[in-house]
Amino acid sequence: MSGRIEGKRAIVTGAGMGIGRAAALKFAQEGAKVGLIDLNEAAAKQVAKSIEDQGGEALVLRADVTDEAQVTEAIGSASRHWGGLDVVVANAGVLWANQDNRADRLDVEVWRKVVDINLTGIFITCKHGIRALLESGGGAVVCTASPTGLFGLAPGLDAYSSSKAGVYGLIRVLANDYSKEGIRVNGVIPGYTDTPMNDYVQRPEGHERIVATIPLGRQGTAEEVANVMCFLASDEASYVTGAVWAADGGMTAI
Ligand SMILES: NC(=O)c1ccc[n+]([C@@H]2O[C@H](COP(=O)([O-])OP(=O)(O)OC[C@H]3O[C@@H](n4cnc5c(N)ncnc54)[C@H](O)[C@@H]3O)[C@@H](O)[C@H]2O)c1
């Protein structure tokens, strides 16, 4: 434990797998108490066990980020348990490669569901997370965006790309809304990251095609994204708000 966010009380959505899991483990290593919000309770329990085995403190909070009542209850119980909240990571998201499509073939119900999870879910998490931060006197919010929300680089992932574009707008307006109340709001842009979300990518052809577009010439790890999230959540980022930090191997630089 090196203590970069020692004593902070955090919640992370999508904490059962991938980037959320890596963020929860990193935060715990750096001294935070972590509330693990995920639909997949079994996965969140495994993360909690890893944190506890290393001497950290975690709470498993099953919730669907699209369900406001469940998110209110999950964030409320973490906040009540620890007597407040300091860090909110709105990260849960889905990429439905088999159902998402280019617009002329995209079922509007798929569009609605993806936007509901990836954008409205981030909004609901921020809404209730920020309420808890306001009661605690301030804190930090980190939202997970994507290169696909900035550039049309994922043909056929129209719902996913559009949902992620909305996250940028939300980060910036929230940063402005709450700057006077001691709340910083930032985003992280993971690049092509080695998580279960990318299991759909065909190997080796599809994988190599994507890697060829990355200046650093390799896929990123969830831990490399979690490191940036930890910085943004920490007091080291005290003058950083309304920013989106790429951990993408240079993908959005070209
Ligand atoms: N992996 C990448 O290459 C990549 C790139 C850019 C952005 N992202 C973004 O990073 C975030 C995390 O992605 P990941 O790669 O770790 O994905 P993942 O599929 O590996 O893990 C996502 C986690 O979110 C949970 N989740 C999904 N829907 C939920 C819901 N409605 N309510 C609560 N929990 C839910 C899942 O159970 C899972 O534990 C997402 O927002 C994703 O869009 C990922």
mmCIF file of C-alpha atoms and ligand atoms in Angstrom:
data_model
loop_
_atom_site.group_PDB
_atom_site.id
_atom_site.type_symbol
_atom_site.label_atom_id
_atom_site.label_comp_id
_atom_site.label_asym_id
_atom_site.label_seq_id
_atom_site.Cartn_x
_atom_site.Cartn_y
_atom_site.Cartn_z
ATOM 1 C CA MET A 1 0.000 0.000 0.000
ATOM 2 C CA SER A 2 1.541 3.324 -0.995
ATOM 3 C CA GLY A 3 -1.364 5.567 0.022
ATOM 4 C CA ARG A 4 -1.890 8.024 -2.861
ATOM 5 C CA ILE A 5 -5.608 8.107 -1.979
ATOM 6 C CA GLU A 6 -5.255 7.006 1.626
ATOM 7 C CA GLY A 7 -8.512 7.031 3.561
ATOM 8 C CA LYS A 8 -10.676 8.127 0.627
ATOM 9 C CA ARG A 9 -14.102 6.540 0.288
ATOM 10 C CA ALA A 10 -14.793 5.572 -3.319
ATOM 11 C CA ILE A 11 -17.428 3.870 -5.426
ATOM 12 C CA VAL A 12 -16.666 2.312 -8.820
ATOM 13 C CA THR A 13 -19.333 1.138 -11.272
ATOM 14 C CA GLY A 14 -18.574 -1.845 -13.474
ATOM 15 C CA ALA A 15 -16.134 -2.937 -10.768
ATOM 16 C CA GLY A 16 -16.596 -6.664 -11.390
ATOM 17 C CA MET A 17 -14.490 -6.870 -14.532
ATOM 18 C CA GLY A 18 -12.013 -5.150 -16.790
ATOM 19 C CA ILE A 19 -11.146 -1.500 -16.190
ATOM 20 C CA GLY A 20 -13.524 -1.080 -13.222
ATOM 21 C CA ARG A 21 -12.014 -4.121 -11.539
ATOM 22 C CA ALA A 22 -8.475 -2.812 -12.111
ATOM 23 C CA ALA A 23 -9.508 0.625 -10.764
ATOM 24 C CA ALA A 24 -11.032 -0.925 -7.640
ATOM 25 C CA LEU A 25 -7.887 -2.986 -6.977
ATOM 26 C CA LYS A 26 -5.593 -0.001 -7.609
ATOM 27 C CA PHE A 27 -7.662 2.311 -5.401
ATOM 28 C CA ALA A 28 -7.578 -0.240 -2.569
ATOM 29 C CA GLN A 29 -3.805 -0.659 -2.995
ATOM 30 C CA GLU A 30 -3.456 3.098 -2.706
ATOM 31 C CA GLY A 31 -5.386 3.209 0.554
ATOM 32 C CA ALA A 32 -9.027 3.830 -0.439
ATOM 33 C CA LYS A 33 -12.119 1.997 0.747
ATOM 34 C CA VAL A 34 -14.009 0.862 -2.340
ATOM 35 C CA GLY A 35 -17.697 0.234 -3.031
ATOM 36 C CA LEU A 36 -17.970 -2.214 -5.921
ATOM 37 C CA ILE A 37 -21.092 -1.524 -7.978
ATOM 38 C CA ASP A 38 -21.908 -4.060 -10.661
ATOM 39 C CA LEU A 39 -24.790 -6.056 -12.113
ATOM 40 C CA ASN A 40 -22.584 -9.110 -11.822
ATOM 41 C CA GLU A 41 -22.524 -9.685 -8.073
ATOM 42 C CA ALA A 42 -20.406 -12.854 -8.280
ATOM 43 C CA ALA A 43 -17.647 -10.974 -10.140
ATOM 44 C CA ALA A 44 -17.804 -8.078 -7.660
ATOM 45 C CA LYS A 45 -17.508 -10.543 -4.765
ATOM 46 C CA GLN A 46 -14.303 -11.937 -6.263
ATOM 47 C CA VAL A 47 -12.857 -8.441 -6.519
ATOM 48 C CA ALA A 48 -13.865 -7.758 -2.901
ATOM 49 C CA LYS A 49 -12.105 -10.943 -1.815
ATOM 50 C CA SER A 50 -8.892 -9.926 -3.620
ATOM 51 C CA ILE A 51 -9.023 -6.518 -1.923
ATOM 52 C CA GLU A 52 -9.687 -8.022 1.511
ATOM 53 C CA ASP A 53 -6.944 -10.639 1.045
ATOM 54 C CA GLN A 54 -4.522 -7.718 0.611
ATOM 55 C CA GLY A 55 -5.771 -6.038 3.791
ATOM 56 C CA GLY A 56 -8.089 -3.536 2.086
ATOM 57 C CA GLU A 57 -11.756 -2.723 2.611
ATOM 58 C CA ALA A 58 -14.496 -3.259 0.014
ATOM 59 C CA LEU A 59 -18.293 -3.340 -0.141
ATOM 60 C CA VAL A 60 -20.188 -5.343 -2.764
ATOM 61 C CA LEU A 61 -23.134 -3.271 -4.008
ATOM 62 C CA ARG A 62 -25.215 -5.010 -6.652
ATOM 63 C CA ALA A 63 -26.903 -2.482 -8.934
ATOM 64 C CA ASP A 64 -27.847 -1.913 -12.539
ATOM 65 C CA VAL A 65 -26.629 1.592 -13.438
ATOM 66 C CA THR A 66 -29.759 2.203 -15.524
ATOM 67 C CA ASP A 67 -31.984 1.723 -12.470
ATOM 68 C CA GLU A 68 -32.024 4.956 -10.482
ATOM 69 C CA ALA A 69 -33.498 3.357 -7.354
ATOM 70 C CA GLN A 70 -30.780 0.684 -7.293
ATOM 71 C CA VAL A 71 -27.990 3.228 -7.821
ATOM 72 C CA THR A 72 -29.435 5.511 -5.109
ATOM 73 C CA GLU A 73 -29.495 2.582 -2.699
ATOM 74 C CA ALA A 74 -25.975 1.365 -3.605
ATOM 75 C CA ILE A 75 -24.341 4.797 -3.288
ATOM 76 C CA GLY A 76 -26.421 5.603 -0.195
ATOM 77 C CA SER A 77 -25.371 2.439 1.573
ATOM 78 C CA ALA A 78 -21.651 3.045 0.842
ATOM 79 C CA SER A 79 -22.001 6.626 2.028
ATOM 80 C CA ARG A 80 -23.869 5.629 5.209
ATOM 81 C CA HIS A 81 -21.402 2.820 5.922
ATOM 82 C CA TRP A 82 -18.358 5.091 5.692
ATOM 83 C CA GLY A 83 -19.957 8.334 6.860
ATOM 84 C CA GLY A 84 -19.492 10.023 3.469
ATOM 85 C CA LEU A 85 -17.985 9.659 0.019
ATOM 86 C CA ASP A 86 -14.923 11.224 -1.668
ATOM 87 C CA VAL A 87 -14.579 9.584 -5.093
ATOM 88 C CA VAL A 88 -17.089 8.478 -7.736
ATOM 89 C CA VAL A 89 -15.981 6.435 -10.742
ATOM 90 C CA ALA A 90 -18.749 6.186 -13.359
ATOM 91 C CA ASN A 91 -17.320 3.487 -15.568
ATOM 92 C CA ALA A 92 -19.818 0.700 -16.331
ATOM 93 C CA GLY A 93 -20.547 0.277 -20.016
ATOM 94 C CA VAL A 94 -21.377 -2.243 -22.706
ATOM 95 C CA LEU A 95 -20.283 -2.832 -26.294
ATOM 96 C CA TRP A 96 -22.710 -5.132 -28.059
ATOM 97 C CA ALA A 97 -20.752 -6.033 -31.187
ATOM 98 C CA ASN A 98 -23.377 -8.520 -32.386
ATOM 99 C CA GLN A 99 -26.305 -6.105 -32.057
ATOM 100 C CA ASP A 100 -24.771 -2.683 -32.662
ATOM 101 C CA ASN A 101 -24.529 -1.756 -36.321
ATOM 102 C CA ARG A 102 -24.209 1.020 -38.863
ATOM 103 C CA ALA A 103 -27.278 3.280 -38.826
ATOM 104 C CA ASP A 104 -29.268 1.789 -41.721
ATOM 105 C CA ARG A 105 -29.169 -1.609 -39.991
ATOM 106 C CA LEU A 106 -29.351 -0.533 -36.364
ATOM 107 C CA ASP A 107 -32.430 -1.539 -34.404
ATOM 108 C CA VAL A 108 -33.636 1.518 -32.490
ATOM 109 C CA GLU A 109 -34.232 -0.620 -29.391
ATOM 110 C CA VAL A 110 -30.544 -1.623 -29.377
ATOM 111 C CA TRP A 111 -29.614 2.057 -29.773
ATOM 112 C CA ARG A 112 -31.867 2.979 -26.818
ATOM 113 C CA LYS A 113 -30.494 0.268 -24.545
ATOM 114 C CA VAL A 114 -26.846 1.075 -25.302
ATOM 115 C CA VAL A 115 -27.416 4.803 -24.734
ATOM 116 C CA ASP A 116 -29.336 3.960 -21.558
ATOM 117 C CA ILE A 117 -26.429 1.986 -20.092
ATOM 118 C CA ASN A 118 -23.449 3.953 -21.441
ATOM 119 C CA LEU A 119 -24.727 7.518 -21.122
ATOM 120 C CA THR A 120 -27.814 7.595 -18.884
ATOM 121 C CA GLY A 121 -26.105 5.103 -16.542
ATOM 122 C CA ILE A 122 -23.116 7.459 -16.215
ATOM 123 C CA PHE A 123 -25.503 10.375 -15.616
ATOM 124 C CA ILE A 124 -27.443 8.486 -12.891
ATOM 125 C CA THR A 125 -24.182 7.477 -11.186
ATOM 126 C CA CYS A 126 -22.918 11.078 -11.337
ATOM 127 C CA LYS A 127 -26.254 12.469 -10.097
ATOM 128 C CA HIS A 128 -26.335 10.365 -6.942
ATOM 129 C CA GLY A 129 -22.568 10.243 -6.515
ATOM 130 C CA ILE A 130 -22.358 14.032 -6.648
ATOM 131 C CA ARG A 131 -25.185 14.350 -4.114
ATOM 132 C CA ALA A 132 -23.090 12.228 -1.730
ATOM 133 C CA LEU A 133 -19.945 14.282 -2.501
ATOM 134 C CA LEU A 134 -21.839 17.536 -1.836
ATOM 135 C CA GLU A 135 -22.888 16.192 1.577
ATOM 136 C CA SER A 136 -19.239 15.270 2.253
ATOM 137 C CA GLY A 137 -17.938 18.728 1.316
ATOM 138 C CA GLY A 138 -16.402 17.896 -2.088
ATOM 139 C CA GLY A 139 -14.553 15.187 -3.958
ATOM 140 C CA ALA A 140 -13.624 13.812 -7.357
ATOM 141 C CA VAL A 141 -15.594 12.200 -10.179
ATOM 142 C CA VAL A 142 -13.995 10.160 -12.956
ATOM 143 C CA CYS A 143 -16.081 9.069 -15.967
ATOM 144 C CA THR A 144 -14.980 6.544 -18.573
ATOM 145 C CA ALA A 145 -15.217 7.798 -22.162
ATOM 146 C CA SER A 146 -13.790 6.236 -25.349
ATOM 147 C CA PRO A 147 -11.866 7.208 -28.512
ATOM 148 C CA THR A 148 -15.004 6.111 -30.433
ATOM 149 C CA GLY A 149 -16.848 9.106 -28.952
ATOM 150 C CA LEU A 150 -14.329 11.496 -30.538
ATOM 151 C CA PHE A 151 -13.694 9.963 -33.953
ATOM 152 C CA GLY A 152 -15.683 7.674 -36.246
ATOM 153 C CA LEU A 153 -13.061 4.979 -35.914
ATOM 154 C CA ALA A 154 -15.373 2.083 -35.060
ATOM 155 C CA PRO A 155 -17.573 1.554 -38.110
ATOM 156 C CA GLY A 156 -20.641 -0.510 -37.237
ATOM 157 C CA LEU A 157 -20.542 0.509 -33.572
ATOM 158 C CA ASP A 158 -22.853 3.483 -34.076
ATOM 159 C CA ALA A 159 -24.822 3.222 -30.823
ATOM 160 C CA TYR A 160 -21.668 2.631 -28.762
ATOM 161 C CA SER A 161 -19.757 5.519 -30.401
ATOM 162 C CA SER A 162 -22.678 7.945 -29.983
ATOM 163 C CA SER A 163 -23.289 6.984 -26.356
ATOM 164 C CA LYS A 164 -19.618 7.649 -25.602
ATOM 165 C CA ALA A 165 -19.695 11.036 -27.371
ATOM 166 C CA GLY A 166 -22.346 12.138 -24.867
ATOM 167 C CA VAL A 167 -20.047 11.336 -21.953
ATOM 168 C CA TYR A 168 -17.653 14.131 -23.023
ATOM 169 C CA GLY A 169 -20.438 16.728 -22.837
ATOM 170 C CA LEU A 170 -21.520 15.513 -19.429
ATOM 171 C CA ILE A 171 -17.965 15.611 -18.005
ATOM 172 C CA ARG A 172 -17.434 19.207 -19.099
ATOM 173 C CA VAL A 173 -20.750 20.634 -17.953
ATOM 174 C CA LEU A 174 -20.550 18.830 -14.604
ATOM 175 C CA ALA A 175 -17.025 20.197 -14.094
ATOM 176 C CA ASN A 176 -18.414 23.701 -14.536
ATOM 177 C CA ASP A 177 -21.602 23.055 -12.495
ATOM 178 C CA TYR A 178 -19.765 21.864 -9.372
ATOM 179 C CA SER A 179 -16.395 23.655 -9.494
ATOM 180 C CA LYS A 180 -17.416 26.118 -6.769
ATOM 181 C CA GLU A 181 -18.425 23.296 -4.448
ATOM 182 C CA GLY A 182 -15.101 21.493 -4.348
ATOM 183 C CA ILE A 183 -15.978 18.765 -6.837
ATOM 184 C CA ARG A 184 -13.649 17.992 -9.742
ATOM 185 C CA VAL A 185 -15.071 16.046 -12.698
ATOM 186 C CA ASN A 186 -12.744 14.442 -15.238
ATOM 187 C CA GLY A 187 -12.738 11.646 -17.762
ATOM 188 C CA VAL A 188 -10.417 8.928 -18.884
ATOM 189 C CA ILE A 189 -10.167 7.677 -22.467
ATOM 190 C CA PRO A 190 -9.075 4.068 -22.520
ATOM 191 C CA GLY A 191 -7.740 2.940 -25.875
ATOM 192 C CA TYR A 192 -7.956 -0.624 -27.118
ATOM 193 C CA THR A 193 -7.676 -2.311 -23.732
ATOM 194 C CA ASP A 194 -7.280 -5.960 -22.794
ATOM 195 C CA THR A 195 -10.616 -6.602 -21.034
ATOM 196 C CA PRO A 196 -13.564 -8.987 -21.533
ATOM 197 C CA MET A 197 -15.305 -6.218 -23.525
ATOM 198 C CA ASN A 198 -12.927 -6.904 -26.419
ATOM 199 C CA ASP A 199 -13.396 -10.684 -26.467
ATOM 200 C CA TYR A 200 -15.437 -10.195 -29.656
ATOM 201 C CA VAL A 201 -12.384 -9.006 -31.630
ATOM 202 C CA GLN A 202 -11.213 -11.756 -33.968
ATOM 203 C CA ARG A 203 -7.675 -12.923 -33.373
ATOM 204 C CA PRO A 204 -5.252 -12.601 -34.939
ATOM 205 C CA GLU A 205 -6.594 -10.569 -37.934
ATOM 206 C CA GLY A 206 -8.981 -8.108 -36.207
ATOM 207 C CA HIS A 207 -6.647 -7.660 -33.263
ATOM 208 C CA GLU A 208 -3.631 -6.923 -35.461
ATOM 209 C CA ARG A 209 -5.637 -4.474 -37.566
ATOM 210 C CA ILE A 210 -6.501 -2.432 -34.472
ATOM 211 C CA VAL A 211 -2.989 -2.649 -32.984
ATOM 212 C CA ALA A 212 -1.602 -1.267 -36.270
ATOM 213 C CA THR A 213 -3.528 1.988 -35.573
ATOM 214 C CA ILE A 214 -1.898 2.500 -32.146
ATOM 215 C CA PRO A 215 1.329 4.557 -32.018
ATOM 216 C CA LEU A 216 2.683 2.564 -29.058
ATOM 217 C CA GLY A 217 2.086 -0.563 -31.148
ATOM 218 C CA ARG A 218 0.296 -2.720 -28.580
ATOM 219 C CA GLN A 219 -2.937 -3.199 -26.699
ATOM 220 C CA GLY A 220 -3.228 -1.426 -23.332
ATOM 221 C CA THR A 221 -3.905 -3.111 -20.005
ATOM 222 C CA ALA A 222 -6.751 -2.305 -17.633
ATOM 223 C CA GLU A 223 -4.114 -1.431 -15.016
ATOM 224 C CA GLU A 224 -2.659 1.281 -17.275
ATOM 225 C CA VAL A 225 -6.102 2.922 -17.445
ATOM 226 C CA ALA A 226 -6.623 2.461 -13.685
ATOM 227 C CA ASN A 227 -3.353 4.321 -12.989
ATOM 228 C CA VAL A 228 -4.738 7.438 -14.720
ATOM 229 C CA MET A 229 -8.062 7.074 -12.883
ATOM 230 C CA CYS A 230 -6.195 6.909 -9.584
ATOM 231 C CA PHE A 231 -4.278 10.103 -10.411
ATOM 232 C CA LEU A 232 -7.508 11.920 -11.345
ATOM 233 C CA ALA A 233 -9.151 10.740 -8.110
ATOM 234 C CA SER A 234 -6.188 11.824 -5.994
ATOM 235 C CA ASP A 235 -5.299 15.219 -4.540
ATOM 236 C CA GLU A 236 -2.320 15.265 -6.955
ATOM 237 C CA ALA A 237 -4.940 16.285 -9.566
ATOM 238 C CA SER A 238 -6.191 19.178 -7.413
ATOM 239 C CA TYR A 239 -6.003 21.646 -10.356
ATOM 240 C CA VAL A 240 -7.482 19.256 -12.926
ATOM 241 C CA THR A 241 -11.168 19.473 -13.766
ATOM 242 C CA GLY A 242 -13.194 19.181 -16.963
ATOM 243 C CA ALA A 243 -10.313 17.275 -18.556
ATOM 244 C CA VAL A 244 -10.306 14.019 -20.438
ATOM 245 C CA TRP A 245 -7.075 12.090 -20.096
ATOM 246 C CA ALA A 246 -6.201 9.515 -22.706
ATOM 247 C CA ALA A 247 -4.607 6.227 -21.706
ATOM 248 C CA ASP A 248 -4.756 4.957 -25.265
ATOM 249 C CA GLY A 249 -1.210 4.381 -26.509
ATOM 250 C CA GLY A 250 -1.536 7.512 -28.645
ATOM 251 C CA MET A 251 -4.636 6.366 -30.562
ATOM 252 C CA THR A 252 -6.366 9.770 -30.275
ATOM 253 C CA ALA A 253 -3.174 11.738 -30.973
ATOM 254 C CA ILE A 254 -3.121 10.896 -34.682
HETATM 255 N N1 LIG B 1 -11.942 -2.215 -23.177
HETATM 256 C C1 LIG B 1 -11.751 -1.217 -24.032
HETATM 257 O O1 LIG B 1 -11.002 -1.347 -25.027
HETATM 258 C C2 LIG B 1 -12.425 0.121 -23.805
HETATM 259 C C3 LIG B 1 -12.054 1.196 -24.626
HETATM 260 C C4 LIG B 1 -12.660 2.436 -24.433
HETATM 261 C C5 LIG B 1 -13.590 2.587 -23.441
HETATM 262 N N2 LIG B 1 -13.943 1.528 -22.661
HETATM 263 C C6 LIG B 1 -14.947 1.760 -21.620
HETATM 264 O O2 LIG B 1 -14.441 1.369 -20.371
HETATM 265 C C7 LIG B 1 -15.511 0.981 -19.517
HETATM 266 C C8 LIG B 1 -15.216 -0.363 -18.924
HETATM 267 O O3 LIG B 1 -15.071 -1.280 -20.005
HETATM 268 P P1 LIG B 1 -14.380 -2.703 -19.832
HETATM 269 O O4 LIG B 1 -13.550 -2.911 -21.017
HETATM 270 O O5 LIG B 1 -13.805 -2.836 -18.481
HETATM 271 O O6 LIG B 1 -15.701 -3.621 -19.974
HETATM 272 P P2 LIG B 1 -15.987 -5.080 -19.392
HETATM 273 O O7 LIG B 1 -17.096 -5.622 -20.237
HETATM 274 O O8 LIG B 1 -14.730 -5.830 -19.323
HETATM 275 O O9 LIG B 1 -16.540 -4.788 -17.920
HETATM 276 C C9 LIG B 1 -17.702 -4.005 -17.751
HETATM 277 C C10 LIG B 1 -18.295 -4.212 -16.364
HETATM 278 O O10 LIG B 1 -19.465 -3.391 -16.292
HETATM 279 C C11 LIG B 1 -20.544 -4.164 -15.754
HETATM 280 N N3 LIG B 1 -21.815 -3.655 -16.269
HETATM 281 C C12 LIG B 1 -22.272 -3.695 -17.548
HETATM 282 N N4 LIG B 1 -23.492 -3.173 -17.625
HETATM 283 C C13 LIG B 1 -23.824 -2.773 -16.360
HETATM 284 C C14 LIG B 1 -24.969 -2.167 -15.795
HETATM 285 N N5 LIG B 1 -26.035 -1.871 -16.533
HETATM 286 N N6 LIG B 1 -24.953 -1.891 -14.480
HETATM 287 C C15 LIG B 1 -23.893 -2.212 -13.700
HETATM 288 N N7 LIG B 1 -22.790 -2.804 -14.179
HETATM 289 C C16 LIG B 1 -22.755 -3.088 -15.498
HETATM 290 C C17 LIG B 1 -20.268 -5.581 -16.237
HETATM 291 O O11 LIG B 1 -20.949 -6.552 -15.432
HETATM 292 C C18 LIG B 1 -18.751 -5.665 -16.120
HETATM 293 O O12 LIG B 1 -18.337 -6.071 -14.833
HETATM 294 C C19 LIG B 1 -16.769 1.017 -20.385
HETATM 295 O O13 LIG B 1 -17.461 2.224 -20.168
HETATM 296 C C20 LIG B 1 -16.216 0.958 -21.786
HETATM 297 O O14 LIG B 1 -17.093 1.518 -22.727
HETATM 298 C C21 LIG B 1 -13.375 0.298 -22.801
#
